[in-house]
mmCIF file of C-alpha atoms in Angstrom:
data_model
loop_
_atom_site.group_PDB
_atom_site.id
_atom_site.type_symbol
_atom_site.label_atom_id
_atom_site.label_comp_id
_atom_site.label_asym_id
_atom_site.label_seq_id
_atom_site.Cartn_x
_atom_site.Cartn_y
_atom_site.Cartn_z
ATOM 1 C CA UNK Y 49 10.818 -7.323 -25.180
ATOM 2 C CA UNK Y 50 8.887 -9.624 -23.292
ATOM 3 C CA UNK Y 51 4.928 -9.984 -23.275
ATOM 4 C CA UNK Y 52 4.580 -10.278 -19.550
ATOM 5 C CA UNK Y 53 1.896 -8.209 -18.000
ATOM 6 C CA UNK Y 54 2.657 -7.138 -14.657
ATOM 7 C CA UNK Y 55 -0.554 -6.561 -13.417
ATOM 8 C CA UNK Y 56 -1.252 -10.140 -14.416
ATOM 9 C CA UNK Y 57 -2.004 -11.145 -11.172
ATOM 10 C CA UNK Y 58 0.930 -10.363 -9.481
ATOM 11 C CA UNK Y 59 2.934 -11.674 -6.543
ATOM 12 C CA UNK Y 60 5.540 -9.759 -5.447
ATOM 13 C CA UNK Y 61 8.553 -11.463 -3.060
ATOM 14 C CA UNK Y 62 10.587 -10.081 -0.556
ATOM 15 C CA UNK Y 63 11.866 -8.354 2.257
ATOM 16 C CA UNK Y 64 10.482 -11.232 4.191
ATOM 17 C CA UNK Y 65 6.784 -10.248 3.039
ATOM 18 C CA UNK Y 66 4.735 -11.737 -0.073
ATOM 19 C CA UNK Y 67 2.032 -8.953 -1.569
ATOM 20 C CA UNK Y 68 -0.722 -10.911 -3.259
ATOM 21 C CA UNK Y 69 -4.221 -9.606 -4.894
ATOM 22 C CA UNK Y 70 -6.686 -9.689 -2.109
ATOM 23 C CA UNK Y 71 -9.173 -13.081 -2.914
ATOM 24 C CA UNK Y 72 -12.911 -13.474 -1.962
ATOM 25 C CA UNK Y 73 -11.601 -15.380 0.584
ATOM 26 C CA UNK Y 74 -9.921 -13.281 2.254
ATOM 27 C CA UNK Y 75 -12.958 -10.834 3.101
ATOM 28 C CA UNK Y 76 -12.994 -11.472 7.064
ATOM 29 C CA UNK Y 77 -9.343 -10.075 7.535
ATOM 30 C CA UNK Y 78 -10.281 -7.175 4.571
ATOM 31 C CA UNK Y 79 -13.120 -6.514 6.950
ATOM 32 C CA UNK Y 80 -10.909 -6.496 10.441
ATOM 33 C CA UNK Y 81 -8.482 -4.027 8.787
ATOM 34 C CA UNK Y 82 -11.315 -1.426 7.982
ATOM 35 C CA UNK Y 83 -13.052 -1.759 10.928
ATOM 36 C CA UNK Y 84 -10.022 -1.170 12.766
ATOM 37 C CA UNK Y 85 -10.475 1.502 15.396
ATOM 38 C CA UNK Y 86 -7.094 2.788 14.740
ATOM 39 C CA UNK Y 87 -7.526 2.877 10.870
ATOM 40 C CA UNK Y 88 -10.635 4.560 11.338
ATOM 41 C CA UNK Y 89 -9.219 7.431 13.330
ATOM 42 C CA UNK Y 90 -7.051 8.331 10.482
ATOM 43 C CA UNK Y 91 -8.708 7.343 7.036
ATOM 44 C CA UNK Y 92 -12.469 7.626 5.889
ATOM 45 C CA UNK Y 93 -13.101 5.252 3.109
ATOM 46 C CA UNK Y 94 -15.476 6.814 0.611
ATOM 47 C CA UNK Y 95 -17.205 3.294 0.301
ATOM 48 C CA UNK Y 96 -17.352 2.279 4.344
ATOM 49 C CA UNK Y 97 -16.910 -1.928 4.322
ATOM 50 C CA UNK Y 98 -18.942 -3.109 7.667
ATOM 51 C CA UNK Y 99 -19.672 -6.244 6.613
ATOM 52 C CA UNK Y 100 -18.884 -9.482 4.722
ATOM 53 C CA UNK Y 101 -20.659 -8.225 1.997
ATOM 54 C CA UNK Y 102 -19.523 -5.036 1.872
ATOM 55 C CA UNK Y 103 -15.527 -6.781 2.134
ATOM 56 C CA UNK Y 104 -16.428 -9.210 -0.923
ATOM 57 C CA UNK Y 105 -17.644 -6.407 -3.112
ATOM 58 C CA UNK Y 106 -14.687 -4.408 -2.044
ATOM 59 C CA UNK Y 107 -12.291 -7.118 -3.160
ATOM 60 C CA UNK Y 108 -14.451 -7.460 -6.604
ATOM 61 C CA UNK Y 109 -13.617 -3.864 -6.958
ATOM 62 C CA UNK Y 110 -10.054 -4.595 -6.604
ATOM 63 C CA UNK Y 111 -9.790 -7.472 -8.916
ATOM 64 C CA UNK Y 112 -11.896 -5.420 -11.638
ATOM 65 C CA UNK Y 113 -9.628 -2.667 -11.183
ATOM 66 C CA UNK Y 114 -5.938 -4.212 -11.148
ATOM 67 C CA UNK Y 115 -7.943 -5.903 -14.761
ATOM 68 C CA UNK Y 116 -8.170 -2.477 -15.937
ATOM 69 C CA UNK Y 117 -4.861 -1.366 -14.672
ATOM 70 C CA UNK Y 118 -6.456 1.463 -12.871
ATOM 71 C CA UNK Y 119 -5.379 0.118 -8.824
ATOM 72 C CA UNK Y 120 -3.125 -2.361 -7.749
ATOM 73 C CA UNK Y 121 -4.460 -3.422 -3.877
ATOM 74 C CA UNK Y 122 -2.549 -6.424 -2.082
ATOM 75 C CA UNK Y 123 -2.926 -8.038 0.882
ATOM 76 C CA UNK Y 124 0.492 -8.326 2.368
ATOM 77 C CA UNK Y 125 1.642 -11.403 3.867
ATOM 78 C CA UNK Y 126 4.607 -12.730 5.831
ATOM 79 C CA UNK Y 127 4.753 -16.991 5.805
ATOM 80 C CA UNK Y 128 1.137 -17.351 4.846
ATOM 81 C CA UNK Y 129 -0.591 -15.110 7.083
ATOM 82 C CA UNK Y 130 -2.295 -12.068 6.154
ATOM 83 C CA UNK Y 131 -0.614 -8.978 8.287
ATOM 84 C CA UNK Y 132 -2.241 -6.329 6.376
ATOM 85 C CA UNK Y 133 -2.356 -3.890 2.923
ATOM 86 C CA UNK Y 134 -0.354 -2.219 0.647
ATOM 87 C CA UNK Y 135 -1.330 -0.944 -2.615
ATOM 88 C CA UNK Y 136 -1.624 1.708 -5.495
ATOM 89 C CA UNK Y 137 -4.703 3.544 -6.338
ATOM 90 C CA UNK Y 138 -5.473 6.348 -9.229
ATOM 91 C CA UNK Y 139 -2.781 5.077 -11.302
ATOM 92 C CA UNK Y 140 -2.493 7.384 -14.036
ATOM 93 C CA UNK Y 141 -0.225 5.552 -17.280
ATOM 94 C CA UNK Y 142 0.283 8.040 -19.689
ATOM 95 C CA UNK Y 143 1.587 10.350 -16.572
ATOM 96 C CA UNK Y 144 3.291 7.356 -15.125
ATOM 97 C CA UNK Y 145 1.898 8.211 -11.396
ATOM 98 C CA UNK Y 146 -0.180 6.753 -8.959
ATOM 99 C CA UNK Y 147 -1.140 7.142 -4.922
ATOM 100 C CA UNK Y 148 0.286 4.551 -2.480
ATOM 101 C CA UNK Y 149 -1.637 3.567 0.857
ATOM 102 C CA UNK Y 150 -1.106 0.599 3.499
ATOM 103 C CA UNK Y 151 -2.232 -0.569 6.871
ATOM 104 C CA UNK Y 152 -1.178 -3.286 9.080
ATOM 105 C CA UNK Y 153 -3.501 -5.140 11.486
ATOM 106 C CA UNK Y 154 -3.269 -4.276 15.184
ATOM 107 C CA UNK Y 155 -1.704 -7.917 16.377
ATOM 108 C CA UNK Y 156 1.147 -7.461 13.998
ATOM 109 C CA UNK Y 157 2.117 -3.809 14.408
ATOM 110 C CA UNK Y 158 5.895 -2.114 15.611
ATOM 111 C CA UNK Y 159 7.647 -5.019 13.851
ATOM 112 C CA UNK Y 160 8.255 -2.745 11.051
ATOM 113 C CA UNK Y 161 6.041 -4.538 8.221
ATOM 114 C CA UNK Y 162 4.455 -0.876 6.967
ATOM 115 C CA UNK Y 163 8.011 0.039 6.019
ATOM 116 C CA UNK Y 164 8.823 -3.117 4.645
ATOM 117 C CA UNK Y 165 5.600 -3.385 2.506
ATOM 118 C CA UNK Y 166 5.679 0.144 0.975
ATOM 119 C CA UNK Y 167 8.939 -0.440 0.428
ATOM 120 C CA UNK Y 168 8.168 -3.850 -1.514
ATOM 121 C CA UNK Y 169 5.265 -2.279 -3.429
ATOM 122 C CA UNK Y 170 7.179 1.304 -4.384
ATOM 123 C CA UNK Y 171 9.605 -1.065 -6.322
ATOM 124 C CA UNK Y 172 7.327 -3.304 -8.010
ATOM 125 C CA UNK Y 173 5.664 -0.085 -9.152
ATOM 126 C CA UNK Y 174 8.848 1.855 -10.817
ATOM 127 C CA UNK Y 175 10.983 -1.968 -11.618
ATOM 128 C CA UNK Y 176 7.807 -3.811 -13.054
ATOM 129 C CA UNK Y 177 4.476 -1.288 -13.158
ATOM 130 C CA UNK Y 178 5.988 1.345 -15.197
ATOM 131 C CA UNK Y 179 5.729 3.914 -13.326
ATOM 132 C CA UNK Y 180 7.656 7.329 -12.314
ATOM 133 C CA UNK Y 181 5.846 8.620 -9.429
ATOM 134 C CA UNK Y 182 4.496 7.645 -6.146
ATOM 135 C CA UNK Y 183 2.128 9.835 -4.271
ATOM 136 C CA UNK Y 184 1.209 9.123 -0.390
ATOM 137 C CA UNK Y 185 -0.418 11.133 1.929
ATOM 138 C CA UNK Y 186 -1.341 11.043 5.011
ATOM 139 C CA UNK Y 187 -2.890 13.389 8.130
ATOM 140 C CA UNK Y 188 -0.792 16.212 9.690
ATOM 141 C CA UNK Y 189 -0.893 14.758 12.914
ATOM 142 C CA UNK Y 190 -0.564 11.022 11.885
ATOM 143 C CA UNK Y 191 3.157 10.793 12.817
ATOM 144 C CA UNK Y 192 3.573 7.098 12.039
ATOM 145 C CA UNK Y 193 2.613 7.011 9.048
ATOM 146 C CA UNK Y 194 4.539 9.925 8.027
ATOM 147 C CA UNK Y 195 8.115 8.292 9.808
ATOM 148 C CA UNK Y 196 7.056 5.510 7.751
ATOM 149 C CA UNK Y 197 7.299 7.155 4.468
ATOM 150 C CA UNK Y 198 10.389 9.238 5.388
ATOM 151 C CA UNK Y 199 11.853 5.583 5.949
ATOM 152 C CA UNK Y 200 10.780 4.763 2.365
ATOM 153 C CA UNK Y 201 12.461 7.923 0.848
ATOM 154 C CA UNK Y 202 9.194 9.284 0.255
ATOM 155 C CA UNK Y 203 10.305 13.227 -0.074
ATOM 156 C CA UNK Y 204 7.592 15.521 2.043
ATOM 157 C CA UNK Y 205 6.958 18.131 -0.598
ATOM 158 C CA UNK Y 206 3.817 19.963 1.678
ATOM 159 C CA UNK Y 207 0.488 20.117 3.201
ATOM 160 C CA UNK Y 208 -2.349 19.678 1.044
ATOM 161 C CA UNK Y 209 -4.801 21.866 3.055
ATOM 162 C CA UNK Y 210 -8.598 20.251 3.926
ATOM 163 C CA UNK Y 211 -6.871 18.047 1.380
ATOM 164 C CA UNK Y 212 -8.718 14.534 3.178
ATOM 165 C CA UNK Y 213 -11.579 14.004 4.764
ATOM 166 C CA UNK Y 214 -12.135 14.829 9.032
ATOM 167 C CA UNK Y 215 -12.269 10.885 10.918
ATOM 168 C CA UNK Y 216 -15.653 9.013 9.806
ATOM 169 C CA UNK Y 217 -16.919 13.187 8.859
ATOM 170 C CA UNK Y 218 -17.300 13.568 4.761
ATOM 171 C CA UNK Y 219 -18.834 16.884 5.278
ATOM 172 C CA UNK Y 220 -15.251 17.810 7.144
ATOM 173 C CA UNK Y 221 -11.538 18.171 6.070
ATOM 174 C CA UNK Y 222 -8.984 18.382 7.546
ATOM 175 C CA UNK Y 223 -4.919 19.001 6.385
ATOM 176 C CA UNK Y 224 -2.645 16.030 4.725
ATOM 177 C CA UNK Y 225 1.007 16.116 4.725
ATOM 178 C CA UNK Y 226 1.691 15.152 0.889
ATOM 179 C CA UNK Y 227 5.093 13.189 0.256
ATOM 180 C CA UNK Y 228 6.392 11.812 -3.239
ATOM 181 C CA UNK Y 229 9.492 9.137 -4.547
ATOM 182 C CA UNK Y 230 10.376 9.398 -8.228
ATOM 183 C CA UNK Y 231 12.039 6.017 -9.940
ATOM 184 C CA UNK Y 232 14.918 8.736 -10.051
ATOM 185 C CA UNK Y 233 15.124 9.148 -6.381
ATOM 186 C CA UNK Y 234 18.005 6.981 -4.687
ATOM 187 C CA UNK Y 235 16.447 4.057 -2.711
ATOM 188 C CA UNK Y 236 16.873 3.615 1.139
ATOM 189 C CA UNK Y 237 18.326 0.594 2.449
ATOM 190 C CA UNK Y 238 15.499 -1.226 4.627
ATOM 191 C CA UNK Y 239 16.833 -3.864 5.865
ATOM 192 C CA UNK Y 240 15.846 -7.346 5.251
ATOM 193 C CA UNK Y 241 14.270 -9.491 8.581
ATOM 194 C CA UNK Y 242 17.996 -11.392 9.248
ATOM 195 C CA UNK Y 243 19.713 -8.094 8.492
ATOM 196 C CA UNK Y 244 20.705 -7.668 5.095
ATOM 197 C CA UNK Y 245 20.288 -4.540 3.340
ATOM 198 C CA UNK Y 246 18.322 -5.606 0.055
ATOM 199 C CA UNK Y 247 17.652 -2.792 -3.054
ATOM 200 C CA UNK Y 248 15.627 -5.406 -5.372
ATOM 201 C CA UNK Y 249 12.497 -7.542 -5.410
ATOM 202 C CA UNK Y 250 13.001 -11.050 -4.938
ATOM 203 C CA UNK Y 251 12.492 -13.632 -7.592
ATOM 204 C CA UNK Y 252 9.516 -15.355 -7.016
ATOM 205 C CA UNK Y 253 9.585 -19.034 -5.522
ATOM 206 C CA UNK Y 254 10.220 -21.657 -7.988
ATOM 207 C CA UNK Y 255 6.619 -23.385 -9.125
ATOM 208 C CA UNK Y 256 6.192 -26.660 -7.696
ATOM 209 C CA UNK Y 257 6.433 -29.763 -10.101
#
């Protein structure tokens, strides 16, 4: 059995994407994504991030919980460049289950990198995380996101009413659609960017000498 941890730092390969653990670095694109008009209309961060500050401590957060195996948050790239974020939150080990979530920033959206990142992320969690059971939800009326998780195979089992917060109103609710995948379920073909159906996570690049 081999020692490897796989939340470790992980860097996940494929699909044409890389998923990485956000760095402090990278706090002025964590900070375009969630003040994204668009991401705004449909999520309400319980911690709002409206500055540079507020990005950095966000991505100590992360790093402090992918330590403690609680959250798994990457920033998803394609040839260097950060295009957005896919990641697991609430991840529950003795239950093997956790909640997936991703955005993608508005320059580099309808090129199908949502799919292609939960995709990535859903099999890192059941090949390499250990776990069974992927959560996402999303708003009723969000229809993107939820043909993005019917690409994925992610079953809609029902709404989850006042089940999330009303747009940028945490005295409000408002109804989620609630879909699921188990490590059971049979995985959809998304297709790689020159065409190729792939079913597996990439090996990652050979280190340089």
């Amino acid at each position: 059995m081999s020692d490897h941890d796989p939340y470790a730092r992980p860097e996940i390969h494929g699909l044409g994407l890389s998923l990485r653990p956000w760095d402090l670095a990278d706090a002025d694109v964590l900070l375009r994504g969630f003040t994204d008009p668009e991401l705004l209309r449909w999520n309400t961060p319980r911690r709002p991030i409206t500055d540079l500050s507020d990005a950095r401590a966000a991505i100590r957060a992360r790093a402090a919980g992918l330590g403690r195996r609680e959250l798994a948050q990457f920033a998803v790239t394609e040839s260097g460049t950060i295009v957005g974020s896919v990641g697991l939150s609430g991840i529950n080990h003795p239950m093997r289950r956790a909640a997936i979530g991703y955005w993608v920033l508005p320059e580099h959206r309808r090129r199908s990198l949502a799919t292609r990142a939960l995709e990535l992320c859903t099999r890192w969690a059941f090949e390499q995380g250990g776990l069974h059971r992927i959560e996402l939800g999303h708003a009723v009326e969000h229809i993107a996101s939820c043909r993005v998780a019917e690409r994925c195979r992610y079953l809609f089992e029902g709404t989850k009413r006042d089940g999330m917060y009303e747009a940028q109103r945490t005295a409000a609710f408002r109804d989620q659609h609630l879909h699921a995948r188990l490590s059971t379920d049979p995985p959809p073909a998304i297709k790689e960017p020159h065409g190729q159906s792939s079913s597996r996570i990439q090996p990652p690049p050979p280190a340089r000498r």
